[in-house]
Amino acid sequence: GGGTIPGDGTKVTLGLGAFQRSSLARLAGPRAADEPPVEVRAWVPAQERVQLLRAAMGEAGYLRAWLRHRKEWTTTVKSRKAANEDGKDKLYMPSSMDEARSRAA
């Protein structure tokens, strides 16, 4: 997994800080053809992430958490970069349902 670290190179993650809670919800039904995918609808820009976290954690709590998690962020980003440059684990999306089922088996 990505450890909640954004894949766009920004440094602020909504996963910053301590675990708060877990919840369950039903899966969403099929989306309307004119509705953007969840990856677009749920995306929070970096500046807004900072504002949300500072409001929720307070300035001092935010800075303490960021300093604690900075090393993990750096390590994860370096690891992703190395993996992307390596190419040995690259696998393209399946081109058919049969291929997808075959890979999943």
PDB file of C-alpha atoms in Angstrom:
ATOM      1  CA  GLY A   1       0.000   0.000   0.000  1.00  0.00           C
ATOM      2  CA  GLY A   2       0.896   3.632  -0.191  1.00  0.00           C
ATOM      3  CA  GLY A   3       0.826   4.267   3.538  1.00  0.00           C
ATOM      4  CA  THR A   4      -1.642   7.077   2.772  1.00  0.00           C
ATOM      5  CA  ILE A   5       1.230   9.034   1.242  1.00  0.00           C
ATOM      6  CA  PRO A   6       0.036  10.867  -1.892  1.00  0.00           C
ATOM      7  CA  GLY A   7       1.444   9.662  -5.168  1.00  0.00           C
ATOM      8  CA  ASP A   8       1.699  13.167  -6.592  1.00  0.00           C
ATOM      9  CA  GLY A   9       4.896  14.053  -4.736  1.00  0.00           C
ATOM     10  CA  THR A  10       3.248  16.373  -2.214  1.00  0.00           C
ATOM     11  CA  LYS A  11       4.379  15.976   1.376  1.00  0.00           C
ATOM     12  CA  VAL A  12       1.156  16.229   3.362  1.00  0.00           C
ATOM     13  CA  THR A  13      -0.949  13.129   3.887  1.00  0.00           C
ATOM     14  CA  LEU A  14      -4.353  12.886   5.502  1.00  0.00           C
ATOM     15  CA  GLY A  15      -2.950   9.809   7.257  1.00  0.00           C
ATOM     16  CA  LEU A  16      -0.659  12.023   9.337  1.00  0.00           C
ATOM     17  CA  GLY A  17      -1.061  11.504  13.072  1.00  0.00           C
ATOM     18  CA  ALA A  18      -2.439   8.676  15.202  1.00  0.00           C
ATOM     19  CA  PHE A  19      -5.200   6.214  14.318  1.00  0.00           C
ATOM     20  CA  GLN A  20      -8.559   7.647  15.343  1.00  0.00           C
ATOM     21  CA  ARG A  21     -11.269   5.147  14.425  1.00  0.00           C
ATOM     22  CA  SER A  22     -12.489   2.587  11.959  1.00  0.00           C
ATOM     23  CA  SER A  23     -15.890   2.383  10.329  1.00  0.00           C
ATOM     24  CA  LEU A  24     -17.791   0.276   7.834  1.00  0.00           C
ATOM     25  CA  ALA A  25     -20.063   1.391   5.047  1.00  0.00           C
ATOM     26  CA  ARG A  26     -21.892  -0.272   2.178  1.00  0.00           C
ATOM     27  CA  LEU A  27     -20.187  -0.232  -1.169  1.00  0.00           C
ATOM     28  CA  ALA A  28     -21.462   2.447  -3.479  1.00  0.00           C
ATOM     29  CA  GLY A  29     -23.622   1.377  -6.369  1.00  0.00           C
ATOM     30  CA  PRO A  30     -22.628   1.957  -9.953  1.00  0.00           C
ATOM     31  CA  ARG A  31     -21.870   5.597 -10.694  1.00  0.00           C
ATOM     32  CA  ALA A  32     -23.757   7.591 -13.276  1.00  0.00           C
ATOM     33  CA  ALA A  33     -22.030   7.985 -16.629  1.00  0.00           C
ATOM     34  CA  ASP A  34     -21.621  11.736 -16.090  1.00  0.00           C
ATOM     35  CA  GLU A  35     -20.204  11.350 -12.557  1.00  0.00           C
ATOM     36  CA  PRO A  36     -16.403  11.493 -12.185  1.00  0.00           C
ATOM     37  CA  PRO A  37     -14.602   8.467 -10.671  1.00  0.00           C
ATOM     38  CA  VAL A  38     -14.062   8.342  -6.906  1.00  0.00           C
ATOM     39  CA  GLU A  39     -10.342   9.074  -7.347  1.00  0.00           C
ATOM     40  CA  VAL A  40     -11.316  12.471  -8.752  1.00  0.00           C
ATOM     41  CA  ARG A  41     -14.196  13.179  -6.355  1.00  0.00           C
ATOM     42  CA  ALA A  42     -12.300  12.204  -3.195  1.00  0.00           C
ATOM     43  CA  TRP A  43      -9.016  13.966  -4.035  1.00  0.00           C
ATOM     44  CA  VAL A  44      -8.056  16.692  -1.577  1.00  0.00           C
ATOM     45  CA  PRO A  45      -5.451  19.188  -2.874  1.00  0.00           C
ATOM     46  CA  ALA A  46      -2.273  19.565  -0.767  1.00  0.00           C
ATOM     47  CA  GLN A  47      -3.062  23.055   0.530  1.00  0.00           C
ATOM     48  CA  GLU A  48      -6.524  21.949   1.637  1.00  0.00           C
ATOM     49  CA  ARG A  49      -5.007  18.885   3.354  1.00  0.00           C
ATOM     50  CA  VAL A  50      -2.750  21.186   5.365  1.00  0.00           C
ATOM     51  CA  GLN A  51      -5.697  23.385   6.369  1.00  0.00           C
ATOM     52  CA  LEU A  52      -7.830  20.371   7.376  1.00  0.00           C
ATOM     53  CA  LEU A  53      -5.065  18.853   9.474  1.00  0.00           C
ATOM     54  CA  ARG A  54      -4.087  22.098  11.176  1.00  0.00           C
ATOM     55  CA  ALA A  55      -7.718  22.781  12.058  1.00  0.00           C
ATOM     56  CA  ALA A  56      -8.234  19.255  13.409  1.00  0.00           C
ATOM     57  CA  MET A  57      -4.891  18.819  15.205  1.00  0.00           C
ATOM     58  CA  GLY A  58      -3.972  22.368  16.136  1.00  0.00           C
ATOM     59  CA  GLU A  59      -0.785  24.008  14.908  1.00  0.00           C
ATOM     60  CA  ALA A  60       1.531  22.426  17.495  1.00  0.00           C
ATOM     61  CA  GLY A  61       0.020  18.947  17.087  1.00  0.00           C
ATOM     62  CA  TYR A  62       0.280  19.180  13.310  1.00  0.00           C
ATOM     63  CA  LEU A  63       3.936  20.206  13.414  1.00  0.00           C
ATOM     64  CA  ARG A  64       4.830  17.478  15.957  1.00  0.00           C
ATOM     65  CA  ALA A  65       3.129  14.831  13.821  1.00  0.00           C
ATOM     66  CA  TRP A  66       4.761  16.094  10.629  1.00  0.00           C
ATOM     67  CA  LEU A  67       8.210  15.997  12.201  1.00  0.00           C
ATOM     68  CA  ARG A  68       7.606  12.435  13.458  1.00  0.00           C
ATOM     69  CA  HIS A  69       6.373  11.214  10.062  1.00  0.00           C
ATOM     70  CA  ARG A  70       8.823  13.108   7.837  1.00  0.00           C
ATOM     71  CA  LYS A  71      11.389  10.269   7.787  1.00  0.00           C
ATOM     72  CA  GLU A  72       8.745   7.685   6.845  1.00  0.00           C
ATOM     73  CA  TRP A  73       7.467   9.963   4.078  1.00  0.00           C
ATOM     74  CA  THR A  74      10.986  10.411   2.683  1.00  0.00           C
ATOM     75  CA  THR A  75      11.697   6.668   2.801  1.00  0.00           C
ATOM     76  CA  THR A  76       8.405   5.805   1.083  1.00  0.00           C
ATOM     77  CA  VAL A  77       8.878   8.355  -1.698  1.00  0.00           C
ATOM     78  CA  LYS A  78      12.447   7.148  -2.371  1.00  0.00           C
ATOM     79  CA  SER A  79      11.250   3.533  -2.417  1.00  0.00           C
ATOM     80  CA  ARG A  80       8.439   4.349  -4.873  1.00  0.00           C
ATOM     81  CA  LYS A  81      10.844   6.203  -7.140  1.00  0.00           C
ATOM     82  CA  ALA A  82      13.294   3.278  -7.171  1.00  0.00           C
ATOM     83  CA  ALA A  83      10.511   0.777  -7.861  1.00  0.00           C
ATOM     84  CA  ASN A  84       9.106   2.878 -10.700  1.00  0.00           C
ATOM     85  CA  GLU A  85      12.535   3.233 -12.288  1.00  0.00           C
ATOM     86  CA  ASP A  86      13.314  -0.472 -11.905  1.00  0.00           C
ATOM     87  CA  GLY A  87      10.503  -1.763 -14.114  1.00  0.00           C
ATOM     88  CA  LYS A  88      10.922  -5.422 -13.113  1.00  0.00           C
ATOM     89  CA  ASP A  89       7.533  -5.553 -11.387  1.00  0.00           C
ATOM     90  CA  LYS A  90       5.704  -3.598 -14.080  1.00  0.00           C
ATOM     91  CA  LEU A  91       2.472  -5.256 -15.134  1.00  0.00           C
ATOM     92  CA  TYR A  92      -0.005  -3.583 -17.441  1.00  0.00           C
ATOM     93  CA  MET A  93      -3.729  -3.621 -16.808  1.00  0.00           C
ATOM     94  CA  PRO A  94      -5.426  -6.744 -18.150  1.00  0.00           C
ATOM     95  CA  SER A  95      -6.947  -6.277 -21.566  1.00  0.00           C
ATOM     96  CA  SER A  96      -9.865  -8.650 -20.985  1.00  0.00           C
ATOM     97  CA  MET A  97     -11.974 -10.102 -18.198  1.00  0.00           C
ATOM     98  CA  ASP A  98     -10.507 -13.545 -18.905  1.00  0.00           C
ATOM     99  CA  GLU A  99      -6.984 -12.195 -18.427  1.00  0.00           C
ATOM    100  CA  ALA A 100      -8.016 -10.473 -15.187  1.00  0.00           C
ATOM    101  CA  ARG A 101      -9.559 -13.697 -13.844  1.00  0.00           C
ATOM    102  CA  SER A 102      -6.485 -15.664 -14.864  1.00  0.00           C
ATOM    103  CA  ARG A 103      -4.206 -13.290 -12.941  1.00  0.00           C
ATOM    104  CA  ALA A 104      -6.471 -13.359  -9.905  1.00  0.00           C
ATOM    105  CA  ALA A 105      -6.533 -17.154  -9.724  1.00  0.00           C
TER     106      ALA A 105
END
